[in-house]
PDB file of C-alpha atoms in Angstrom:
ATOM      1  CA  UNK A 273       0.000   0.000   0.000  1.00 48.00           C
ATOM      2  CA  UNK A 274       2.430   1.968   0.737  1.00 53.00           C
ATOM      3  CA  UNK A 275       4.443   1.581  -2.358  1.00 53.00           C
ATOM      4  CA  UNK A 276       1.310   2.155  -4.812  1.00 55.00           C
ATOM      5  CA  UNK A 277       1.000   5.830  -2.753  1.00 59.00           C
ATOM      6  CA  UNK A 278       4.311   6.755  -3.458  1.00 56.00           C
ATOM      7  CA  UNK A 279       3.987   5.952  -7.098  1.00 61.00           C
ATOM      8  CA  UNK A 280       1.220   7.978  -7.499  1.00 59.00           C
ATOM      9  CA  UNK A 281       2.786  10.982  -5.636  1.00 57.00           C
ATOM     10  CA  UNK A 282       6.211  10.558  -7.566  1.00 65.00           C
ATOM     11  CA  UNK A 283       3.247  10.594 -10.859  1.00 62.00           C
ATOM     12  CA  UNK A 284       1.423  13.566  -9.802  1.00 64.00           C
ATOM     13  CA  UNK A 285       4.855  15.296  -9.632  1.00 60.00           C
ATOM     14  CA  UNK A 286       5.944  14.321 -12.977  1.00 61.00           C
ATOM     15  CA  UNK A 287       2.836  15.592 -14.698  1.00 65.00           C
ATOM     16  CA  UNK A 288       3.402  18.960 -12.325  1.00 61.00           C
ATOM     17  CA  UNK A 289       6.757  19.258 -14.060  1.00 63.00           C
ATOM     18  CA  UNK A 290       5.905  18.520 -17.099  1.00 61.00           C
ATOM     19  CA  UNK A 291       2.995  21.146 -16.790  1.00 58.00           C
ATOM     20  CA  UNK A 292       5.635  23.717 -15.697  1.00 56.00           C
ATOM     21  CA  UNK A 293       7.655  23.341 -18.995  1.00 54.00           C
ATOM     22  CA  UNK A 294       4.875  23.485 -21.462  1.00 53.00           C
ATOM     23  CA  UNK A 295       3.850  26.698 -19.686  1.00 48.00           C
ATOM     24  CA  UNK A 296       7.019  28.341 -19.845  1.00 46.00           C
ATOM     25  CA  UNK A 297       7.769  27.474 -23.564  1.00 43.00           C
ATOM     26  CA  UNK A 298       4.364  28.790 -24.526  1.00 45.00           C
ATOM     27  CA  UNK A 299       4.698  31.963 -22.598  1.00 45.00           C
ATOM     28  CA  UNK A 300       8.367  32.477 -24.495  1.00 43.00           C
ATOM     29  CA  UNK A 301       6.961  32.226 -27.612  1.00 43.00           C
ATOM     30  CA  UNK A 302       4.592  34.885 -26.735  1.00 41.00           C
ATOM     31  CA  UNK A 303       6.349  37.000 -25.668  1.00 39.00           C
ATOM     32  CA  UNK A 304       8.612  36.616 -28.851  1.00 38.00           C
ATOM     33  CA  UNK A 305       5.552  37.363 -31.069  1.00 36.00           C
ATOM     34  CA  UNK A 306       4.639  40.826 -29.932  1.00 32.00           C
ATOM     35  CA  UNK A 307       8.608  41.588 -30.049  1.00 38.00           C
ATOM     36  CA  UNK A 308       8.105  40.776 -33.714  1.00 33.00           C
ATOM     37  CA  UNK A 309       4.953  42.694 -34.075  1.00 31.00           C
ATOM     38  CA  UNK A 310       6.342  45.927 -32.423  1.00 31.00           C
ATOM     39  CA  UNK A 311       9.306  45.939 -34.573  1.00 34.00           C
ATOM     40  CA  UNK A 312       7.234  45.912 -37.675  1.00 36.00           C
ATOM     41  CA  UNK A 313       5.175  48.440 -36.407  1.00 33.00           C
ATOM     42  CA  UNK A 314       7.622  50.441 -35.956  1.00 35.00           C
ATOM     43  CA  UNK A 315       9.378  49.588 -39.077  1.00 32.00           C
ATOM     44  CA  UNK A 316       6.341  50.583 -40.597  1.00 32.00           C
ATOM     45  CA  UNK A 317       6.324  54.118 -39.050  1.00 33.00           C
ATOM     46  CA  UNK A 318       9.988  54.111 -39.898  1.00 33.00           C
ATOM     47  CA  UNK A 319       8.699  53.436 -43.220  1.00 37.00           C
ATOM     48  CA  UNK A 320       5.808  55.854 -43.580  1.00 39.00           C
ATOM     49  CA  UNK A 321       8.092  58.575 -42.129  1.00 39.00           C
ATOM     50  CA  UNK A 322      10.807  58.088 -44.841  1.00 39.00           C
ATOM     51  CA  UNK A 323       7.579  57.810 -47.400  1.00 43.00           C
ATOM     52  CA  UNK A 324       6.808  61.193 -45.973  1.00 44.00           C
ATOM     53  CA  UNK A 325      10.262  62.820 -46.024  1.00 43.00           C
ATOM     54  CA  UNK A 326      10.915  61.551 -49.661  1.00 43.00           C
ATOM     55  CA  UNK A 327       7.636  63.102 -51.047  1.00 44.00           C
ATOM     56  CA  UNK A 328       8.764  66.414 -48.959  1.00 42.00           C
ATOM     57  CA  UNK A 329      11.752  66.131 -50.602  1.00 41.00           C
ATOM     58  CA  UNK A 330      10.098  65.515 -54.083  1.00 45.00           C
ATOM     59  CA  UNK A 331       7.286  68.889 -53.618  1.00 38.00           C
ATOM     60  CA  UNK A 332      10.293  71.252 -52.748  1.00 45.00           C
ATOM     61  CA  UNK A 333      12.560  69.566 -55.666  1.00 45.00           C
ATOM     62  CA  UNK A 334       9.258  70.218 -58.265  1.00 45.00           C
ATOM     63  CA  UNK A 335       8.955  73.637 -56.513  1.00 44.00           C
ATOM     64  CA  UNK A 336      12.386  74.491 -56.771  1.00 44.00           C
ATOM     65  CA  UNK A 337      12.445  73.060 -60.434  1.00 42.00           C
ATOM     66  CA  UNK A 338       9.558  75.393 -61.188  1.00 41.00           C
ATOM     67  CA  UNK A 339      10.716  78.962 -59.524  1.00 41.00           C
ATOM     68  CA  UNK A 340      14.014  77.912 -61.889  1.00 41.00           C
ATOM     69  CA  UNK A 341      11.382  77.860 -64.347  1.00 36.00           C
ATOM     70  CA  UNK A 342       9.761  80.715 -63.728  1.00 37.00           C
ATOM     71  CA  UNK A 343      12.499  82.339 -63.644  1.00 33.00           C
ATOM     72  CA  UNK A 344      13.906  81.334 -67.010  1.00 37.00           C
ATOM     73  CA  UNK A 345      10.442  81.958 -68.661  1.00 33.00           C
ATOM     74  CA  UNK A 346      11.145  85.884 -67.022  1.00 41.00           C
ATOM     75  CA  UNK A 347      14.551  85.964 -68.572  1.00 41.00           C
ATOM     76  CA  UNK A 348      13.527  84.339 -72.084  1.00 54.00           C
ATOM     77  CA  UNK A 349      12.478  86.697 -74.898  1.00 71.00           C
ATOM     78  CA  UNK A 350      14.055  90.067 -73.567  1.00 95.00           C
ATOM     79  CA  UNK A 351      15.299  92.768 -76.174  1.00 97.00           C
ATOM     80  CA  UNK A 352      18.061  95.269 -76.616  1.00 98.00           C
ATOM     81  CA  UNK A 353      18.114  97.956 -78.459  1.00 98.00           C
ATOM     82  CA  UNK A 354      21.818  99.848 -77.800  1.00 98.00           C
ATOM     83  CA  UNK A 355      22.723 102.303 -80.450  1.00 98.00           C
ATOM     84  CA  UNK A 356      25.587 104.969 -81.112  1.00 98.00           C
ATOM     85  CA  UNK A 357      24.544 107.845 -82.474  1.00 97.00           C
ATOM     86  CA  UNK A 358      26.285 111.811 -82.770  1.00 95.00           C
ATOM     87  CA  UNK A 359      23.420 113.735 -84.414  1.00 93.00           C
ATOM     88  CA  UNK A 360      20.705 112.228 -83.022  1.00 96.00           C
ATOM     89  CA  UNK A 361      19.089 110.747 -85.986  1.00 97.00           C
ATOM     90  CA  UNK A 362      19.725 106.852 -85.057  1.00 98.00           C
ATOM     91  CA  UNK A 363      18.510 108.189 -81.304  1.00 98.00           C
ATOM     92  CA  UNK A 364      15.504 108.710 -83.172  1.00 98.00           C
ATOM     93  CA  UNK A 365      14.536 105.366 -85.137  1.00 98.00           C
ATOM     94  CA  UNK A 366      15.861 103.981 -81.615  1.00 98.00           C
ATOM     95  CA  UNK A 367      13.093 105.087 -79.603  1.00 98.00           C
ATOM     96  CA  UNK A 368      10.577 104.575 -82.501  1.00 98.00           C
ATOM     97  CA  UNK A 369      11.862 101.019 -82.092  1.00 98.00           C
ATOM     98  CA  UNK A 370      11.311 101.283 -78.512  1.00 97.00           C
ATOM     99  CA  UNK A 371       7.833 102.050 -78.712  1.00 96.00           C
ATOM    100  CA  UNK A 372       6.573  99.602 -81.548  1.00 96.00           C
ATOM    101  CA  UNK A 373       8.364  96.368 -79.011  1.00 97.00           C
ATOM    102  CA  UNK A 374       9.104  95.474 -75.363  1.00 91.00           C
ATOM    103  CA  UNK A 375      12.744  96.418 -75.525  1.00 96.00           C
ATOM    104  CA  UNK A 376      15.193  97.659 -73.079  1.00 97.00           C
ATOM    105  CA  UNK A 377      16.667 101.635 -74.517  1.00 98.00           C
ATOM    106  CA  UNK A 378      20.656 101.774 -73.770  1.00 98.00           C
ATOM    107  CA  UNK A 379      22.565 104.614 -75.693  1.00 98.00           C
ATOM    108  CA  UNK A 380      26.564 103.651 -76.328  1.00 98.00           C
ATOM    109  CA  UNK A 381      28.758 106.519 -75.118  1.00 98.00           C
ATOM    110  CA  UNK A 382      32.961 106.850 -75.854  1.00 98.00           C
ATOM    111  CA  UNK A 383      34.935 108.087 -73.514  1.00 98.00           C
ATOM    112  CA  UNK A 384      36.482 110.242 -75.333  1.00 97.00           C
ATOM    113  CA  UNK A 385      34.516 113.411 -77.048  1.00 96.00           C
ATOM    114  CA  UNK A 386      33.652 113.576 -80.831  1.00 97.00           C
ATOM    115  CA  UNK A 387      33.747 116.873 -82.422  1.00 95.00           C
ATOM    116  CA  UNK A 388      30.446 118.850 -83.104  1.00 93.00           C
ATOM    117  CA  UNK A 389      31.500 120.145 -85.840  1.00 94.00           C
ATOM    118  CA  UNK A 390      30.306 118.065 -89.010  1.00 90.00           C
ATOM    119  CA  UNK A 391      33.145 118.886 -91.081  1.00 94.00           C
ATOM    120  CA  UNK A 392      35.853 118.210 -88.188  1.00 96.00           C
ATOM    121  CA  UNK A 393      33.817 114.945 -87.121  1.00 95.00           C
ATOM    122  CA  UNK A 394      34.396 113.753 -90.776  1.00 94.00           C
ATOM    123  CA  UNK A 395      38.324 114.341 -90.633  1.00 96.00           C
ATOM    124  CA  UNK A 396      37.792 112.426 -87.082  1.00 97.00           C
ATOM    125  CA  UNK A 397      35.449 109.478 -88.182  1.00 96.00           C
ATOM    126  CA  UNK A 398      38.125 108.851 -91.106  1.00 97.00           C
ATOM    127  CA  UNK A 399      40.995 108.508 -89.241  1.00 97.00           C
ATOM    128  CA  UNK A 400      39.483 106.456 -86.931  1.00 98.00           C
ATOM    129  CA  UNK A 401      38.460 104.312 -90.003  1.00 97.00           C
ATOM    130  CA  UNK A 402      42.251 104.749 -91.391  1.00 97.00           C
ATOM    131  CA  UNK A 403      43.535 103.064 -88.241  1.00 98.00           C
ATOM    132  CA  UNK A 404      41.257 100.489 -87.531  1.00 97.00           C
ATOM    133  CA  UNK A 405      40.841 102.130 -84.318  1.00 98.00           C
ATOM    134  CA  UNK A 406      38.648 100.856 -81.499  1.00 98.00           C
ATOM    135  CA  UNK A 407      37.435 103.606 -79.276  1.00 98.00           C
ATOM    136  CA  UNK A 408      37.181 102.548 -75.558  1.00 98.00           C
ATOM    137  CA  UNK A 409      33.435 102.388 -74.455  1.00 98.00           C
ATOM    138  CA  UNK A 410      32.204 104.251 -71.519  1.00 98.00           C
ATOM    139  CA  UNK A 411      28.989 102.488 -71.707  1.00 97.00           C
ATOM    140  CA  UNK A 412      29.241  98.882 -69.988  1.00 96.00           C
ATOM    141  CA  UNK A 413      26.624  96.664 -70.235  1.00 96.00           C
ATOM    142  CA  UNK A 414      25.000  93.094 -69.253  1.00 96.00           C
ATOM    143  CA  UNK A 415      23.893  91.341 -72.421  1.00 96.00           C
ATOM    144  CA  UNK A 416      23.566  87.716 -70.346  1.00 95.00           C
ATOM    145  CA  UNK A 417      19.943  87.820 -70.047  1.00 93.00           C
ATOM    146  CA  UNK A 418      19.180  89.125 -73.581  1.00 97.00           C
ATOM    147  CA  UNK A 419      18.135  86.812 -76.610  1.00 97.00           C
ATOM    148  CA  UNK A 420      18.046  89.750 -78.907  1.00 98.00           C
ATOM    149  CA  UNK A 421      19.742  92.777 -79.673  1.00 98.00           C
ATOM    150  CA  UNK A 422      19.069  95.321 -81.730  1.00 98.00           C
ATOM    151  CA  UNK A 423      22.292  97.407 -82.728  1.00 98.00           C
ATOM    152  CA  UNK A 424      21.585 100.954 -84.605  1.00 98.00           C
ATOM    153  CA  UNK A 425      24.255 103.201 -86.041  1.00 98.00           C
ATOM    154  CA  UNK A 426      24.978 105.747 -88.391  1.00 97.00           C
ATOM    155  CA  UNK A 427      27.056 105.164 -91.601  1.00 98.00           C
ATOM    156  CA  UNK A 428      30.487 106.498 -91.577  1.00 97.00           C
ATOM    157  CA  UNK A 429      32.160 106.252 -94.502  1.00 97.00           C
ATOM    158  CA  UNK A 430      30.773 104.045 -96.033  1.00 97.00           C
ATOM    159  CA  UNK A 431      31.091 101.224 -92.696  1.00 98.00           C
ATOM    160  CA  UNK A 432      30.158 100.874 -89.515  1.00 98.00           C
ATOM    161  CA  UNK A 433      31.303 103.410 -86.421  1.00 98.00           C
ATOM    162  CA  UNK A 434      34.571 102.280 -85.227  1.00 98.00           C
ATOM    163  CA  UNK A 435      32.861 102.520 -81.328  1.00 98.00           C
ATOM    164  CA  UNK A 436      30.513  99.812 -83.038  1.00 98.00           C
ATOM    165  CA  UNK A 437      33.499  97.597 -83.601  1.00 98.00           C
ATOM    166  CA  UNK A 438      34.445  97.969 -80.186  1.00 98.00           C
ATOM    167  CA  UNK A 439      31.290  97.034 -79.216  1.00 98.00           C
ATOM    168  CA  UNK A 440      31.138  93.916 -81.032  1.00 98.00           C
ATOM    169  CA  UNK A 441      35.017  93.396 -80.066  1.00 98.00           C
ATOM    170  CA  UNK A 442      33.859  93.709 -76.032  1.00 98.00           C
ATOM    171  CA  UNK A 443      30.796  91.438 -76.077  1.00 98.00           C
ATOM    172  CA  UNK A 444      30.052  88.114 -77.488  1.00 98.00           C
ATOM    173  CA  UNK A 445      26.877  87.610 -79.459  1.00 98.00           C
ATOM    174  CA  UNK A 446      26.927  83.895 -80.024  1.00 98.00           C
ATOM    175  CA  UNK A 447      23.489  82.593 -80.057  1.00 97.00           C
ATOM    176  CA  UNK A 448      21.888  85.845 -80.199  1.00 98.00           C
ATOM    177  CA  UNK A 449      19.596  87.378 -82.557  1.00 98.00           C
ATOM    178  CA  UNK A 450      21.067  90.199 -83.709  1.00 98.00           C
ATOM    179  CA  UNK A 451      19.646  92.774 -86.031  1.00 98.00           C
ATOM    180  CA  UNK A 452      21.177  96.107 -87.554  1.00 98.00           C
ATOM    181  CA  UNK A 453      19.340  99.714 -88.240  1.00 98.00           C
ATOM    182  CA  UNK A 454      21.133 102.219 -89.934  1.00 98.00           C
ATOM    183  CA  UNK A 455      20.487 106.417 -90.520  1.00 98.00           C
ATOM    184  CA  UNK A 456      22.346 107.558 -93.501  1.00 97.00           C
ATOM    185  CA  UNK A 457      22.512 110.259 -95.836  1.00 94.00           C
ATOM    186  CA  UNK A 458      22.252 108.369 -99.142  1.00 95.00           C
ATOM    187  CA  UNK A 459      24.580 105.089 -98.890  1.00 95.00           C
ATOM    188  CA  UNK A 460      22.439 103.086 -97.543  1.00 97.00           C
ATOM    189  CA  UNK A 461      22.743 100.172 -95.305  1.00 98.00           C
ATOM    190  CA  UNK A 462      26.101  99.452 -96.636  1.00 98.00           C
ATOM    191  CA  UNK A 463      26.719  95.244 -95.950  1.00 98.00           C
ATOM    192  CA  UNK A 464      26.465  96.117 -92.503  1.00 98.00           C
ATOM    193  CA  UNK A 465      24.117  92.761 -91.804  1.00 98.00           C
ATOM    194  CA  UNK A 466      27.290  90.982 -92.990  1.00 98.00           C
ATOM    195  CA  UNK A 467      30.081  93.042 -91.975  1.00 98.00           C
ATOM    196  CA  UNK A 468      28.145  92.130 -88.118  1.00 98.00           C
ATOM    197  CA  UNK A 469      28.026  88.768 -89.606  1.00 98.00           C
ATOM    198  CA  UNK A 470      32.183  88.831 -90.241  1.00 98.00           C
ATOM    199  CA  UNK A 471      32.488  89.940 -86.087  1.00 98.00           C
ATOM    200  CA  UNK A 472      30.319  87.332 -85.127  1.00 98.00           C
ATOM    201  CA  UNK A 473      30.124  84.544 -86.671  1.00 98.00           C
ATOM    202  CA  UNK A 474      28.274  82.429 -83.953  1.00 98.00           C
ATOM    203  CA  UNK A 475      24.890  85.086 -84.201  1.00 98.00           C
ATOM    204  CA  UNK A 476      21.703  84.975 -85.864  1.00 98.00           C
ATOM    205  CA  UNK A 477      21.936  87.769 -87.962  1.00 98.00           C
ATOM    206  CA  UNK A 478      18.926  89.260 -89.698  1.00 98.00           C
ATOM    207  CA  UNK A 479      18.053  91.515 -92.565  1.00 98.00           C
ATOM    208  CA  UNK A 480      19.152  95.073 -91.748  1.00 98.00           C
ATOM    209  CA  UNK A 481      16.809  98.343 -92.340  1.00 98.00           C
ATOM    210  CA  UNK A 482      18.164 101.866 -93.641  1.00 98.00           C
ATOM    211  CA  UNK A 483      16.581 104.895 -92.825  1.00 98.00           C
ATOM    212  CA  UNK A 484      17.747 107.955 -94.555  1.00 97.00           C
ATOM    213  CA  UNK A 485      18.574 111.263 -91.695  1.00 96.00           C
ATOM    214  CA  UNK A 486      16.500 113.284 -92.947  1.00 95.00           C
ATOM    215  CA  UNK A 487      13.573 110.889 -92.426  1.00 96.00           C
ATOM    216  CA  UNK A 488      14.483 109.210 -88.958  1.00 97.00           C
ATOM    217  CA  UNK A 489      12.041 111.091 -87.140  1.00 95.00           C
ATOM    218  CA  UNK A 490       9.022 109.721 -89.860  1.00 97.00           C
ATOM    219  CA  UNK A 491      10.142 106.202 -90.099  1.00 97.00           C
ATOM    220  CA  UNK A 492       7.543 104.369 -88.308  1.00 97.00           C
ATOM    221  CA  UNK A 493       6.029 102.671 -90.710  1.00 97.00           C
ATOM    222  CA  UNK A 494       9.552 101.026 -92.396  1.00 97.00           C
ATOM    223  CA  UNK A 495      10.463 100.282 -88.642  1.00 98.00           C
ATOM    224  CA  UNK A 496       6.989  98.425 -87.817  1.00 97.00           C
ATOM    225  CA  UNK A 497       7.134  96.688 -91.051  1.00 97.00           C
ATOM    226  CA  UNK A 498      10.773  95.707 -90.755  1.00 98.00           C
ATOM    227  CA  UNK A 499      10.571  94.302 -87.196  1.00 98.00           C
ATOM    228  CA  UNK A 500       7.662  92.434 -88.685  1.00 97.00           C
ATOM    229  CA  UNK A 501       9.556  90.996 -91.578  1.00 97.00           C
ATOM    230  CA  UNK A 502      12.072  89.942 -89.031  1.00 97.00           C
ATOM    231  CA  UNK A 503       9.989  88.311 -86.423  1.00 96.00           C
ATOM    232  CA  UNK A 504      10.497  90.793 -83.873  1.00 95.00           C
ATOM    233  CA  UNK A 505       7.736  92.348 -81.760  1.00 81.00           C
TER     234      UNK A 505
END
């Protein structure tokens, strides 16, 4: 009798033991679980947050991309109209120009002084000529954010202004439409389209227009037709 009791105690503690184990390993594996399930939630937040970030990231890239825009659009298209003049005749076609188009008005200036006189400013516009001289410029100017420019001049013996040259000489052109207006008083345009064309090769060069002096102030008409003809307006 006594035997059989002690069997069944030494039993009951064997299934207590056993009990005790399954228990525990369940409880692990629990516990294990939710470990997993926190981790991808906050993997997932992780996640989301970078989501978040990158799209940030994207709206200020397509904003910045479209103030670059914006600003490009503001910058494309601009005009300028920079002439030489000593009688005021090209001055005049100039701001004819000015008025027919959106343009930007910039008058080119020498440093040094021409003569007033006609006759002396002859003698002085030929030796210039004689020389192949190049005038400095006291006029300095920006041309980076222009697409076209619109260069006006008198005739001087038969060419272009040497402070034209100079001009030309000081600023490059390349990719620019570029067209010429000349006052003269009876030569006419004289090549200067192409002798533009010889200084810079790497322009868009367009037909010229000649006005005649004694006509500048009239011209409206030619000028409006001719910055039609040429696409500018």
């Amino acid at each position: 009798m006594n035997k059989k009791i002690l069997t069944l105690v030494i039993f009951i503690a064997l299934i207590a033991i056993i009990g005790g184990i399954i228990f525990a390993v369940t409880s692990s594996n629990n516990k294990t679980g939710i470990g997993v399930e926190e981790k991808g939630e906050n993997e997932t937040i992780i996640s989301n947050k970078t989501n978040d970030e990158n799209q940030s990231s994207q709206v200020n890239n397509n904003e910045n991309e479209n103030n670059n825009a914006n600003t490009n659009t503001e910058s494309e298209g601009k005009t300028l109209i920079v002439y030489f003049t000593q009688s005021g005749n090209t001055e005049k076609v100039a701001k004819i120009i000015e008025q027919e188009i959106d343009a930007d008005l910039i008058k080119l200036e020498t440093v040094k002084t021409y003569k007033s006189d006609y006759n002396d400013l002859l003698d002085e516009a030929q030796e210039e000529k004689s020389s192949n001289a190049r005038p400095e410029l006291k006029t300095k100017l920006n041309i980076d954010n222009y697409d076209t420019i619109i260069i006006g001049m008198p005739i001087w013996w038969g060419d272009m202004p040497m402070p034209i040259y100079t001009f030309l000489d000081n600023y490059d052109l390349s990719g620019k439409k570029v067209a010429a207006f000349v006052t003269h008083g009876g030569s006419g345009l004289c090549n200067v389209p192409n002798k533009i064309k010889s200084e810079e090769p790497n322009a868009i060069i367009t037909e010229g227009l000649a006005i005649s002096g004694s006509s500048a102030g009239n011209s409206q008409s030619k000028v409006k037709d001719w910055l039609s003809n040429i696409g500018i307006d």
